[in-house]
Short mmCIF file of C-alpha atoms in Angstrom, two decimals:
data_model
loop_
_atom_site.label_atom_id
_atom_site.label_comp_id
_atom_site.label_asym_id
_atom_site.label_seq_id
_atom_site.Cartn_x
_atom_site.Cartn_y
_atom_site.Cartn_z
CA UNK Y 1 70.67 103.83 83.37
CA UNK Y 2 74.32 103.27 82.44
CA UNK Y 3 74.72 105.54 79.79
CA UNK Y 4 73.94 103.08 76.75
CA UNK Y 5 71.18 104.67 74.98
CA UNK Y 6 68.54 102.38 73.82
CA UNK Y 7 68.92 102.53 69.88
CA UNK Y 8 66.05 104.29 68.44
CA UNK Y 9 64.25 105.57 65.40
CA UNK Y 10 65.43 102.54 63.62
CA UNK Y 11 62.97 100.19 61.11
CA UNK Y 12 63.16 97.22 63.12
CA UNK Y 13 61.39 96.54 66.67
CA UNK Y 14 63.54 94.84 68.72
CA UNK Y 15 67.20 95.19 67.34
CA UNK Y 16 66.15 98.51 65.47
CA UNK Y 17 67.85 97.38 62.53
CA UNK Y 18 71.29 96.90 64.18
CA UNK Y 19 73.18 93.56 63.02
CA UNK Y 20 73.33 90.48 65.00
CA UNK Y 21 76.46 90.67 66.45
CA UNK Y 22 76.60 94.46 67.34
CA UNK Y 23 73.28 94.48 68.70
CA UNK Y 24 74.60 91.66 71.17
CA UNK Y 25 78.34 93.30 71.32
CA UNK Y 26 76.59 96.39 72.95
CA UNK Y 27 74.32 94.41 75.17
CA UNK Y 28 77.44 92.26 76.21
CA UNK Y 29 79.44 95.61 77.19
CA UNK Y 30 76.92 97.24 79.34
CA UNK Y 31 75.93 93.61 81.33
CA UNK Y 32 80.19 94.00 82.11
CA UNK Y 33 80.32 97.44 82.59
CA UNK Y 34 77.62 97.21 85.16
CA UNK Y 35 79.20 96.73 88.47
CA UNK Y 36 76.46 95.38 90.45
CA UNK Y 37 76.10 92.35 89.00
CA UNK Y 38 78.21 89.29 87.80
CA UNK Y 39 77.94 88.75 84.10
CA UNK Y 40 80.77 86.06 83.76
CA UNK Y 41 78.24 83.36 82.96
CA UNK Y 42 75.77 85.09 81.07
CA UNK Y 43 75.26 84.31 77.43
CA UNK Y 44 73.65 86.81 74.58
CA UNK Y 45 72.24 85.31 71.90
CA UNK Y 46 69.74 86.91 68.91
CA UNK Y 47 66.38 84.73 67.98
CA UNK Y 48 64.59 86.68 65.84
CA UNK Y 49 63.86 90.15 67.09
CA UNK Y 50 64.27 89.28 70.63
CA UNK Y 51 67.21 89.10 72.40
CA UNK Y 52 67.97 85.54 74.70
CA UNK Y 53 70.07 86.24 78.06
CA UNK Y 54 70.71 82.28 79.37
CA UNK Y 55 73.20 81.14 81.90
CA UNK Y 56 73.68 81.57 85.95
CA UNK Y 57 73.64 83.87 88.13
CA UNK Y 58 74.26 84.10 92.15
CA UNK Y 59 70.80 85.77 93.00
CA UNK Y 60 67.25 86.67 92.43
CA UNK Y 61 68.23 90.63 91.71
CA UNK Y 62 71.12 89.97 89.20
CA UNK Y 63 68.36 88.01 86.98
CA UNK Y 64 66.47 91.12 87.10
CA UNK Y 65 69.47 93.12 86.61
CA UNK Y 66 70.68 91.51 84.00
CA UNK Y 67 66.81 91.70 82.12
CA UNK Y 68 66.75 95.75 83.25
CA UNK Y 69 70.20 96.23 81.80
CA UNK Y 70 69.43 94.14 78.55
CA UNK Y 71 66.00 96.25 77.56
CA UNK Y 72 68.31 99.31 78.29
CA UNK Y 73 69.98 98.64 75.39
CA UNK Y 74 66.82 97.10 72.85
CA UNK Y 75 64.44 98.62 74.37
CA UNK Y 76 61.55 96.86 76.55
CA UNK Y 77 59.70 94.00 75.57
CA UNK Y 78 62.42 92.14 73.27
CA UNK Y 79 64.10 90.58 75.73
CA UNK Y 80 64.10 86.67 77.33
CA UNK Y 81 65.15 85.38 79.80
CA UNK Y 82 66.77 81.69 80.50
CA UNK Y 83 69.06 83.12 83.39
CA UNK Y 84 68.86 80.11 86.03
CA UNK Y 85 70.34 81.25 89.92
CA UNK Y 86 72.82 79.10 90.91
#
């Protein structure tokens, strides 16, 4: 875990009622904060209550990485994956 909580006790599954833009501000920070993988090319985008990771990365582990890093934050099960390896 890198220290971002997963937001809880909220209304909403998913984003637990968190807006758009800070639910993917805080997922954006911890996939850069994270020094194991390479986030440059990673995209966070809201669809409904799930959250969409798409883009590139260099290896089978940062995919997983990224996905681990992303249901850190919304919690597990609201998160999909378009992350292609390069």
């Amino acid at each position: 875990m890198l220290g971002f909580p997963a937001f809880t006790g909220h209304e909403e599954p998913g984003r637990q009622g968190h807006s758009d833009a800070a639910t993917r501000a805080s997922v954006e920070s911890a996939l850069h904060a994270a020094g194991d993988i390479e986030a440059g090319e990673i995209t966070v985008s809201i669809s409904g209550s799930y959250l969409i990771l798409e883009g590139f990365v260099r290896r089978r582990s940062d995919l997983e990485r990224a996905v681990e890093i992303a249901e850190s934050v919304v919690g597990r099960g609201y998160v999909r994956s378009r992350l292609l390896r390069r």
